[in-house]
mmCIF file of C-alpha atoms in Angstrom:
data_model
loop_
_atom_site.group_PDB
_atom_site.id
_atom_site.type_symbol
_atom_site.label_atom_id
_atom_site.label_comp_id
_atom_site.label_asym_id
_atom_site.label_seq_id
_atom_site.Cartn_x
_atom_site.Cartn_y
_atom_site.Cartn_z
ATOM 1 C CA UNK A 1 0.000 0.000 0.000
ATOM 2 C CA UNK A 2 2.685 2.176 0.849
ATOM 3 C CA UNK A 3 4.240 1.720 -2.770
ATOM 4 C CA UNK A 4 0.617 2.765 -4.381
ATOM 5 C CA UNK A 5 0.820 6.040 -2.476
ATOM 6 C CA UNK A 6 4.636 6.612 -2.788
ATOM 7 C CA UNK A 7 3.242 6.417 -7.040
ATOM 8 C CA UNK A 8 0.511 8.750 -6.304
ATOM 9 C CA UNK A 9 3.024 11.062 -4.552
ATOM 10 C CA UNK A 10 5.325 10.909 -7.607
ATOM 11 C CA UNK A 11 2.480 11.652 -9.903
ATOM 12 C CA UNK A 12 1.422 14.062 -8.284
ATOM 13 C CA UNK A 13 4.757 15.992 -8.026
ATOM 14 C CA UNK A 14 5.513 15.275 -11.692
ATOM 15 C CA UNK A 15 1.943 16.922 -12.508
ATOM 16 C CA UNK A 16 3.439 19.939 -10.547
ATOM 17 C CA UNK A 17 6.541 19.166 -12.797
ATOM 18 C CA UNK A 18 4.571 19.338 -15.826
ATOM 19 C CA UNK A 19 2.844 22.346 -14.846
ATOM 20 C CA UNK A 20 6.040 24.455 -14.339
ATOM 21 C CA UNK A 21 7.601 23.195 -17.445
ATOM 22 C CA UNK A 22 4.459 24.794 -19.311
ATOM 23 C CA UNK A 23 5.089 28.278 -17.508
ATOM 24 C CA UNK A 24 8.540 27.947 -18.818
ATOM 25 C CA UNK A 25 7.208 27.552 -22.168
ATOM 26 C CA UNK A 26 5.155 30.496 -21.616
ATOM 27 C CA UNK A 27 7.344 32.984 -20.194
ATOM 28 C CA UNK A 28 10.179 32.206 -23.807
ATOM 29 C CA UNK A 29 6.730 32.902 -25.423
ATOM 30 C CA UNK A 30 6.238 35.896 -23.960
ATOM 31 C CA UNK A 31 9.826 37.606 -24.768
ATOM 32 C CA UNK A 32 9.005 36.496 -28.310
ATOM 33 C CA UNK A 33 5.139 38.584 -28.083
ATOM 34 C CA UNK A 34 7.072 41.819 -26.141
ATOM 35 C CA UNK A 35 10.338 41.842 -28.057
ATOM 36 C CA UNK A 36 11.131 41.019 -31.369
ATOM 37 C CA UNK A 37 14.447 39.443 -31.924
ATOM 38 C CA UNK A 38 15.812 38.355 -34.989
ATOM 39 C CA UNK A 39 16.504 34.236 -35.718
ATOM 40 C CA UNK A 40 19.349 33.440 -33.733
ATOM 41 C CA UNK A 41 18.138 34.884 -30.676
ATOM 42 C CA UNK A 42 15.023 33.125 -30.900
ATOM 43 C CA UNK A 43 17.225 29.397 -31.500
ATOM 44 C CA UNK A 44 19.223 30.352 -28.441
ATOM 45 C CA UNK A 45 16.047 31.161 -26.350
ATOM 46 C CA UNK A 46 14.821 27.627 -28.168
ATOM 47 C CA UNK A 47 18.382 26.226 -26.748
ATOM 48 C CA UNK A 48 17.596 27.505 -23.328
ATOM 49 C CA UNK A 49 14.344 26.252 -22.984
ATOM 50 C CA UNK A 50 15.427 22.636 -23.305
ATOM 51 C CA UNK A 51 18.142 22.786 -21.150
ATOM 52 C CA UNK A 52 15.936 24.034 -18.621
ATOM 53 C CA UNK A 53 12.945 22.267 -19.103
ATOM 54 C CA UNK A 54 15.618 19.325 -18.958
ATOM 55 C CA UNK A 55 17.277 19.757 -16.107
ATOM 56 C CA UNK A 56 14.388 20.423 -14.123
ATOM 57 C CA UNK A 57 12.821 17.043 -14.941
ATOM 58 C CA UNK A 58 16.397 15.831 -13.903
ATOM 59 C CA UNK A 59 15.961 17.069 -10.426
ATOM 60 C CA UNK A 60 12.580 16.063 -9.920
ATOM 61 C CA UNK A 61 13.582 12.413 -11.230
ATOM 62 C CA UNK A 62 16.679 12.617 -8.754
ATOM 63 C CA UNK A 63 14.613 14.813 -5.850
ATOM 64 C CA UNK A 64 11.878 12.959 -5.822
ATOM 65 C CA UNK A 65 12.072 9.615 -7.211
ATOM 66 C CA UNK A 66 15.836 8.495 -6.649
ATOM 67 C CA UNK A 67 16.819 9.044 -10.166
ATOM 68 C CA UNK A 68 14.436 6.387 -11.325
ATOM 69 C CA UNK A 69 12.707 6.511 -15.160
ATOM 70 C CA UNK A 70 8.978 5.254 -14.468
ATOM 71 C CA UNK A 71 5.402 5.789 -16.774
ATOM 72 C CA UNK A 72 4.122 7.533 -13.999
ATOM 73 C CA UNK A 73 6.955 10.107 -14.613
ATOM 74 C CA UNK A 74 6.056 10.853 -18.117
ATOM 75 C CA UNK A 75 2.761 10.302 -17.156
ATOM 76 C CA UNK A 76 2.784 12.803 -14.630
ATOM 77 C CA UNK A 77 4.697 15.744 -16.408
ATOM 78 C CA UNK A 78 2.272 15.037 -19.669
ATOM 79 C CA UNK A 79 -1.196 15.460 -17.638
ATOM 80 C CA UNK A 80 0.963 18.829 -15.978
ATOM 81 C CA UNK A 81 1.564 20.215 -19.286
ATOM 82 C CA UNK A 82 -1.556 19.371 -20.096
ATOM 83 C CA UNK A 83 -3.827 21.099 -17.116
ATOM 84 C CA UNK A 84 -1.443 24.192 -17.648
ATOM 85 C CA UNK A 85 -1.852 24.769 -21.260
ATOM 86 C CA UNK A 86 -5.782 24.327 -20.908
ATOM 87 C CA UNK A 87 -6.771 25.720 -17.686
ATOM 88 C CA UNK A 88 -3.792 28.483 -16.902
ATOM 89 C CA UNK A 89 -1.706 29.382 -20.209
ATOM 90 C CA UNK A 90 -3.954 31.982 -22.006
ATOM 91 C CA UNK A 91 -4.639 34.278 -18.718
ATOM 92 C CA UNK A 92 -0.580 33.958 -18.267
ATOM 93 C CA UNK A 93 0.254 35.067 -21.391
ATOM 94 C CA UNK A 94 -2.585 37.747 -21.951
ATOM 95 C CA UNK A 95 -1.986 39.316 -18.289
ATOM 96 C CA UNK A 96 2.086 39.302 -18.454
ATOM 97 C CA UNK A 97 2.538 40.698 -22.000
ATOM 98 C CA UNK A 98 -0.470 43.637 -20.694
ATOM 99 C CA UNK A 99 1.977 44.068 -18.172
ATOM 100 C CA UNK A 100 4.925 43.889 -20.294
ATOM 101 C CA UNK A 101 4.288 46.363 -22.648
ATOM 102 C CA UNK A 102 2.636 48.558 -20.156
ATOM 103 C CA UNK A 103 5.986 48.410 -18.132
ATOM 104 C CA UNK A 104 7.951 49.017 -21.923
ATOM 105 C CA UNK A 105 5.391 52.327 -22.392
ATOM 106 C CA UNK A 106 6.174 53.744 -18.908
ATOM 107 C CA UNK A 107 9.766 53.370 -19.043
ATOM 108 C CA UNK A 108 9.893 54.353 -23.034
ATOM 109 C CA UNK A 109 9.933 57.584 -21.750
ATOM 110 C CA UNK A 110 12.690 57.722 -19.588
ATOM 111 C CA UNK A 111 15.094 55.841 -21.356
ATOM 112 C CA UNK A 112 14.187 58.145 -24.229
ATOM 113 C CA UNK A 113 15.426 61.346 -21.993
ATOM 114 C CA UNK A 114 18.338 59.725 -21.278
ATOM 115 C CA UNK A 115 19.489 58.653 -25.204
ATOM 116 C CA UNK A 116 18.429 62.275 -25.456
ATOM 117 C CA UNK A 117 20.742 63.662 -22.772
ATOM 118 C CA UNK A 118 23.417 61.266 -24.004
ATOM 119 C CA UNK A 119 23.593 62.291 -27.332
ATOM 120 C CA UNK A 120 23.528 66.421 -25.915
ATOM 121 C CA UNK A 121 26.290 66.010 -23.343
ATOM 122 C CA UNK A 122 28.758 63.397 -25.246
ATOM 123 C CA UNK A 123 27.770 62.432 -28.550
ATOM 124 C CA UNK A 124 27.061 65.953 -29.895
ATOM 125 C CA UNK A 125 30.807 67.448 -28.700
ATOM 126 C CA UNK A 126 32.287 63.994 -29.814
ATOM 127 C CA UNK A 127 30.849 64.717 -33.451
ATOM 128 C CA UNK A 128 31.552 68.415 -33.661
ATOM 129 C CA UNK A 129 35.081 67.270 -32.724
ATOM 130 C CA UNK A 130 35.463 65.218 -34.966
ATOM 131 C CA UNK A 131 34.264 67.063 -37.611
ATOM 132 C CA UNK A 132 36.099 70.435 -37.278
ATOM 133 C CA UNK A 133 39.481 67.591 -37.011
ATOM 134 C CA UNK A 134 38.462 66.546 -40.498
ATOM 135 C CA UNK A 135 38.735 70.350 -40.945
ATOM 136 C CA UNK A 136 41.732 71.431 -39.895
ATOM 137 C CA UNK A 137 43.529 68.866 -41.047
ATOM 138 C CA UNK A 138 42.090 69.163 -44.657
ATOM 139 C CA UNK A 139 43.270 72.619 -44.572
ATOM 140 C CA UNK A 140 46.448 72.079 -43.080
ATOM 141 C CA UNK A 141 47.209 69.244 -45.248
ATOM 142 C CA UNK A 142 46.382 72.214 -48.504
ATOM 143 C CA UNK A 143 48.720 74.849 -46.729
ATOM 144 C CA UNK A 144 51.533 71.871 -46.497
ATOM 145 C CA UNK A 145 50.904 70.822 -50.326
ATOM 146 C CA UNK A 146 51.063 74.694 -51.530
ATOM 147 C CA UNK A 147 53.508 75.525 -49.466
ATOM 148 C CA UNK A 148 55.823 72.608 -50.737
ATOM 149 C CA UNK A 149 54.835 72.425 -53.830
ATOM 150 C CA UNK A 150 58.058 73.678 -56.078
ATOM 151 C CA UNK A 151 56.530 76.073 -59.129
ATOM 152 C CA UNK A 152 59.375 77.529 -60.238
ATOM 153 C CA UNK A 153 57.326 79.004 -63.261
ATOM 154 C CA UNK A 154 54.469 80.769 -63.258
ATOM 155 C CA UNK A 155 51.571 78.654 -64.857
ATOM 156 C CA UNK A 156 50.760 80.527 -68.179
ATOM 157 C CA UNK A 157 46.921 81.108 -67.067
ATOM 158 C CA UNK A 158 48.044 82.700 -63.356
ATOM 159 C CA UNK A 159 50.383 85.021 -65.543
ATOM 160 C CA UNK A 160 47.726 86.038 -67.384
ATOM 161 C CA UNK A 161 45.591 86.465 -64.731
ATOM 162 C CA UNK A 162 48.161 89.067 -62.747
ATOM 163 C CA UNK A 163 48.648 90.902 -66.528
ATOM 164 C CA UNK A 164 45.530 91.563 -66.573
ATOM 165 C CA UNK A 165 44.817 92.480 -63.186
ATOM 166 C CA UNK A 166 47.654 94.343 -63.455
ATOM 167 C CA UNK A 167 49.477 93.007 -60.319
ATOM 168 C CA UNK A 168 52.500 91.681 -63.339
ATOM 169 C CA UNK A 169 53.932 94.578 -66.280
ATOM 170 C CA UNK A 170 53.676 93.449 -69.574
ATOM 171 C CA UNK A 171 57.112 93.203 -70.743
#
């Protein structure tokens, strides 16, 4: 008798097993409603699931059952999963992404400001740095190139130029 309620026991805490395997499920479907990532995010979160959902079926096996693979095991988890997804999953999902993206709308706002201030206080002076470098140097590298350069003879268009402004005498 004691064996038949030991198995009920087992069931019992692999229903419970089952159960918080399906809020696992729900909560990676949940970051996949609120944010959208792009593929290989989702295959890691994919990754992660199973290695979760994994290891906590290890521990219950281990925990609960000394380690040992029964029907009532799978049994248990499966009617879990089962009363979750039915009875539990669709208010979990609706109410935490409402809260989700209620929680992304209030704090929009603030992180907003501070991208704003950011951008004000170090990006802006970074920039305008930057830029009036690309300046300078443009101009210093023209003064360096005319000031090297070797034009020993007038070009014949300058000469012209000065004639006829009459900075140069005809000769």
């Amino acid at each position: 008798m004691q064996e038949v309620y030991n198995q009920l026991f087992c069931l019992v805490i692999f229903s419970i097993t089952g159960i918080l395997i399906g809020v696992l499920f729900d909560i990676f479907r949940i970051l996949r409603k609120s944010f959208h990532t792009v593929d290989w995010i989702t295959y890691m979160q994919d990754i992660l699931f199973w290695i979760l959902a994994g290891g906590l079926m290890l521990f219950s096996i281990f925990t609960f059952n000394n380690g040992e693979i029964r029907s009532y095991v799978f049994i248990g988890i499966l009617i879990g999963i089962i009363i979750y997804m039915l009875a539990i999953s669709r208010f979990f999902i609706k109410s935490s992404v409402t809260v989700i993206e209620f929680l992304k709308k209030i704090l929009s706002y603030p992180i907003h400001l501070i991208q704003k201030i950011i951008k004000i206080i170090i990006m802006n002076p970074i920039l305008f740095t930057i830029k009036k470098g690309k300046g300078i140097a443009k101009s210093t590298h023209k003064k360096l190139h005319n000031f090297t350069k070797k034009d020993k003879k007038p070009r014949k268009a300058n000469k012209k130029f000065k004639e006829k402004e009459g900075i140069l005498q005809k000769m």
